[in-house]
């Protein structure tokens, strides 16, 4: 009996990769969450993993990216509308991430006066965020920005008091009405202008005080932003030039009198990936806003938002790499080529094991970074957070496209077509290394730490030196970095090499302490030492490749 066709039987095609628990099927994720302090959330993460990995969730992700958001600048009679409509699948993604608290759970303690932050809250959130990104990455943008905006809002307590209760709500509300009428809100960020994204000091957008101005004061903002993602956010943290210099503002979508604020969207970006998420070009025509902090302190005040978004870039990239790897292993476990399962073909074994090493390393680094956000009061953790945020963001986000491309190739032609999610993941991943500080910007940030906060780098190097113990690969890598740090004149041109060396050493020390020796040894032998390499599937001839793949398999028994 033919299955699926009258002319032939469909066989030797793997079963669909769906209805999989993204938490319990991912050993590296589970271990990272446990060891970095998020263990209290294991049950909730397991339930969320099931919800994110079910067939309906993956379909939701597909639909949200196939039916693109649409901008309506005017209604049919010519009145301005400036609204963006999304497919219901996008809202369903937002709803599930809101219900899990991904937009605000780490700030829950702010709901009641005097409550302490929950230790491990950032790690637990990262665990769920890693899985939400696998279901659908585009909606993670407003989720991230809402979470990351909170520490900036807290700089202006009377404004935080108005907005925080709505941010902490877990009931997603997509209605386009003033925030006071909503059960919850989302926040966006407007920094990038045509003439400068990295160099925001070049911002030309102007802010005129309505009265005295100053912290919490009212302003009217005129100018533009070249990228403003999630334009249906209820408010944006925006940089603009006030009389006293570049200043951070909260710009709501509605003014105090309930009328729509003067944000005029010009068009939506036609993007390579990240298509479910609308990114707009906008003009402000005297838009109402309130200052967060003092005039002239804009960059200093918004930087904490940027730091939080960088953590999410790394976590989401690690999640997407994991999904690509899981698809590749799943395919190889079921597909037969030349009378052997692909997974048993020696060359494929090299490729899959090699990919698995980087995915586990990226996961380990991202969750160690999340832990440092949970313990920011501890000087060692604070040093890790300061130095390793740009390093982790750089390395994890930059290796993602190569990993996803290789994983896609493991599926052969099926990997390249849009029906499978690999093509979408491939188009998605570069964005995480571009926004929130591109590669060179991360490198410059690391150089800034070395120059202005050398004690942070010393603390991290000391930590890694101890963790290296008597392992030859780790000790040699540590020594090489120390030598580089003692050649300050060469640091600038060497910055990327230094970041890569620090990232791989950091990952190797975590793996050495916590992962099986098969994984830790193979990683150190190929990423810290060994022959030069530019593609995956090399250098593991003496490693336990089968054991490495078995650990990474989503179908692990
Ligand atoms: C999908 C998407 C959504 C976005 N959403 C938002 C948003 O919501 N809000 C927002 O404010 N922005 C947003 N952005 C903008 C993004 O943050 C910027 O594009 C990014 O910061 C880079 O700025 P730029 O495009 O002006 O490039 P530039 O600043 O011109 O940088 C170009 C290149 O030069 C490098 N570079 C910069 N300075 C140096 C230097 N001193 N030395 C060496 N190299 C350097 C950079 O690393 C980069 O590779 C979004 C971007 C994308 C792609």
Short mmCIF file of N, CA, C and O and ligand atoms in Angstrom, two decimals, residues 145 189-193 196-199 227-229 271 274 279 431 434-441 444, ligand 1:
data_model
loop_
_atom_site.label_atom_id
_atom_site.label_comp_id
_atom_site.label_asym_id
_atom_site.label_seq_id
_atom_site.Cartn_x
_atom_site.Cartn_y
_atom_site.Cartn_z
N UNK A 145 12.98 43.58 25.35
CA UNK A 145 13.07 45.02 25.60
C UNK A 145 12.25 45.42 26.82
O UNK A 145 12.65 46.30 27.59
N UNK A 189 12.58 50.41 22.37
CA UNK A 189 13.78 51.22 22.55
C UNK A 189 14.10 51.97 21.25
O UNK A 189 14.08 51.38 20.17
N UNK A 190 14.35 53.28 21.34
CA UNK A 190 14.67 54.05 20.14
C UNK A 190 15.97 54.81 20.30
O UNK A 190 16.00 55.88 20.92
N UNK A 191 17.03 54.23 19.75
CA UNK A 191 18.34 54.91 19.83
C UNK A 191 18.87 55.22 18.44
O UNK A 191 19.40 56.29 18.18
N UNK A 192 18.75 54.24 17.51
CA UNK A 192 19.43 54.33 16.22
C UNK A 192 18.80 55.36 15.29
O UNK A 192 17.59 55.30 15.06
N UNK A 193 19.61 56.24 14.77
CA UNK A 193 19.14 57.19 13.74
C UNK A 193 19.89 56.93 12.45
O UNK A 193 20.86 56.16 12.42
N UNK A 196 23.60 57.42 12.59
CA UNK A 196 24.39 56.74 13.60
C UNK A 196 23.59 55.82 14.49
O UNK A 196 22.57 56.24 15.06
N UNK A 197 24.05 54.57 14.59
CA UNK A 197 23.44 53.62 15.52
C UNK A 197 24.39 53.35 16.66
O UNK A 197 24.04 53.48 17.84
N UNK A 198 25.62 53.03 16.31
CA UNK A 198 26.63 52.81 17.34
C UNK A 198 26.95 54.14 18.02
O UNK A 198 26.96 54.25 19.25
N UNK A 199 27.21 55.14 17.20
CA UNK A 199 27.60 56.44 17.74
C UNK A 199 26.34 57.28 17.99
O UNK A 199 25.99 58.17 17.22
N UNK A 227 15.61 52.78 13.15
CA UNK A 227 15.13 51.45 13.54
C UNK A 227 14.35 51.63 14.84
O UNK A 227 14.90 52.13 15.82
N UNK A 228 13.10 51.22 14.85
CA UNK A 228 12.33 51.20 16.09
C UNK A 228 11.50 49.92 16.03
O UNK A 228 10.47 49.87 15.36
N UNK A 229 12.01 48.88 16.69
CA UNK A 229 11.32 47.59 16.62
C UNK A 229 10.12 47.58 17.55
O UNK A 229 10.01 48.42 18.45
N UNK A 271 13.16 42.76 6.24
CA UNK A 271 14.36 42.20 6.86
C UNK A 271 14.70 40.80 6.34
O UNK A 271 13.81 40.06 5.93
N UNK A 274 13.85 37.47 11.26
CA UNK A 274 13.19 38.21 12.33
C UNK A 274 11.91 38.85 11.79
O UNK A 274 11.56 39.97 12.12
N UNK A 279 9.84 45.99 12.55
CA UNK A 279 10.84 47.01 12.89
C UNK A 279 10.54 48.21 12.00
O UNK A 279 10.52 48.09 10.78
N UNK A 431 21.01 38.43 13.17
CA UNK A 431 20.55 39.69 13.79
C UNK A 431 21.12 39.85 15.20
O UNK A 431 21.41 40.96 15.64
N UNK A 434 24.26 41.67 15.21
CA UNK A 434 24.24 43.04 14.68
C UNK A 434 23.63 44.03 15.67
O UNK A 434 24.22 45.06 15.99
N UNK A 435 22.43 43.67 16.17
CA UNK A 435 21.78 44.67 17.05
C UNK A 435 22.34 44.58 18.46
O UNK A 435 23.05 43.64 18.80
N UNK A 436 22.03 45.58 19.23
CA UNK A 436 22.49 45.67 20.62
C UNK A 436 24.02 45.63 20.72
O UNK A 436 24.58 45.10 21.66
N UNK A 437 24.68 46.18 19.72
CA UNK A 437 26.14 46.23 19.73
C UNK A 437 26.72 45.18 18.82
O UNK A 437 26.71 43.99 19.15
N UNK A 438 27.20 45.60 17.64
CA UNK A 438 27.77 44.64 16.69
C UNK A 438 29.16 44.20 17.15
O UNK A 438 29.67 44.71 18.15
N UNK A 439 29.76 43.30 16.37
CA UNK A 439 31.01 42.65 16.80
C UNK A 439 32.09 43.62 17.25
O UNK A 439 32.63 43.50 18.36
N UNK A 440 32.40 44.59 16.41
CA UNK A 440 33.49 45.51 16.78
C UNK A 440 33.12 46.34 18.01
O UNK A 440 33.99 46.72 18.80
N UNK A 441 31.83 46.60 18.15
CA UNK A 441 31.38 47.39 19.30
C UNK A 441 31.58 46.59 20.58
O UNK A 441 31.98 47.13 21.63
N UNK A 444 35.22 46.79 21.30
CA UNK A 444 35.58 48.09 21.89
C UNK A 444 35.16 48.14 23.36
O UNK A 444 35.85 48.73 24.20
C1 LIG B 1 16.26 43.91 12.85
C2 LIG B 1 16.80 45.08 13.56
C3 LIG B 1 16.04 45.70 14.53
C4 LIG B 1 16.54 46.82 15.20
N1 LIG B 1 15.77 47.39 16.17
C5 LIG B 1 16.24 48.50 16.81
C6 LIG B 1 15.45 49.15 17.80
O1 LIG B 1 14.35 48.73 18.14
N2 LIG B 1 15.94 50.26 18.36
C7 LIG B 1 17.16 50.77 18.03
O2 LIG B 1 17.55 51.79 18.60
N3 LIG B 1 17.93 50.18 17.10
C8 LIG B 1 17.50 49.05 16.49
N4 LIG B 1 18.27 48.44 15.54
C9 LIG B 1 19.51 49.09 15.11
C10 LIG B 1 20.77 48.42 15.55
O3 LIG B 1 20.91 48.44 16.93
C11 LIG B 1 21.90 49.14 14.81
O4 LIG B 1 21.78 48.81 13.45
C12 LIG B 1 23.25 48.78 15.33
O5 LIG B 1 23.41 49.33 16.61
C13 LIG B 1 24.38 49.29 14.42
O6 LIG B 1 24.22 50.64 14.14
P1 LIG B 1 24.25 51.18 12.64
O7 LIG B 1 23.29 50.35 11.85
O8 LIG B 1 24.05 52.63 12.65
O9 LIG B 1 25.70 50.83 12.13
P2 LIG B 1 27.06 51.61 12.44
O10 LIG B 1 26.99 52.18 13.82
O11 LIG B 1 27.35 52.52 11.34
O12 LIG B 1 28.08 50.41 12.41
C14 LIG B 1 28.47 49.76 11.20
C15 LIG B 1 29.56 48.77 11.51
O13 LIG B 1 30.69 49.46 11.99
C16 LIG B 1 31.15 48.88 13.20
N5 LIG B 1 31.72 49.94 14.03
C17 LIG B 1 31.06 50.94 14.64
N6 LIG B 1 31.92 51.70 15.33
C18 LIG B 1 33.16 51.18 15.13
C19 LIG B 1 34.48 51.52 15.55
N7 LIG B 1 34.70 52.58 16.35
N8 LIG B 1 35.49 50.74 15.16
C20 LIG B 1 35.30 49.68 14.36
N9 LIG B 1 34.09 49.31 13.93
C21 LIG B 1 33.04 50.05 14.30
C22 LIG B 1 29.95 48.20 13.81
O14 LIG B 1 30.35 47.09 14.64
C23 LIG B 1 29.20 47.74 12.57
O15 LIG B 1 29.69 46.48 12.18
C24 LIG B 1 17.81 47.31 14.88
C25 LIG B 1 18.59 46.68 13.89
C26 LIG B 1 18.09 45.58 13.24
C27 LIG B 1 18.93 44.93 12.18
#
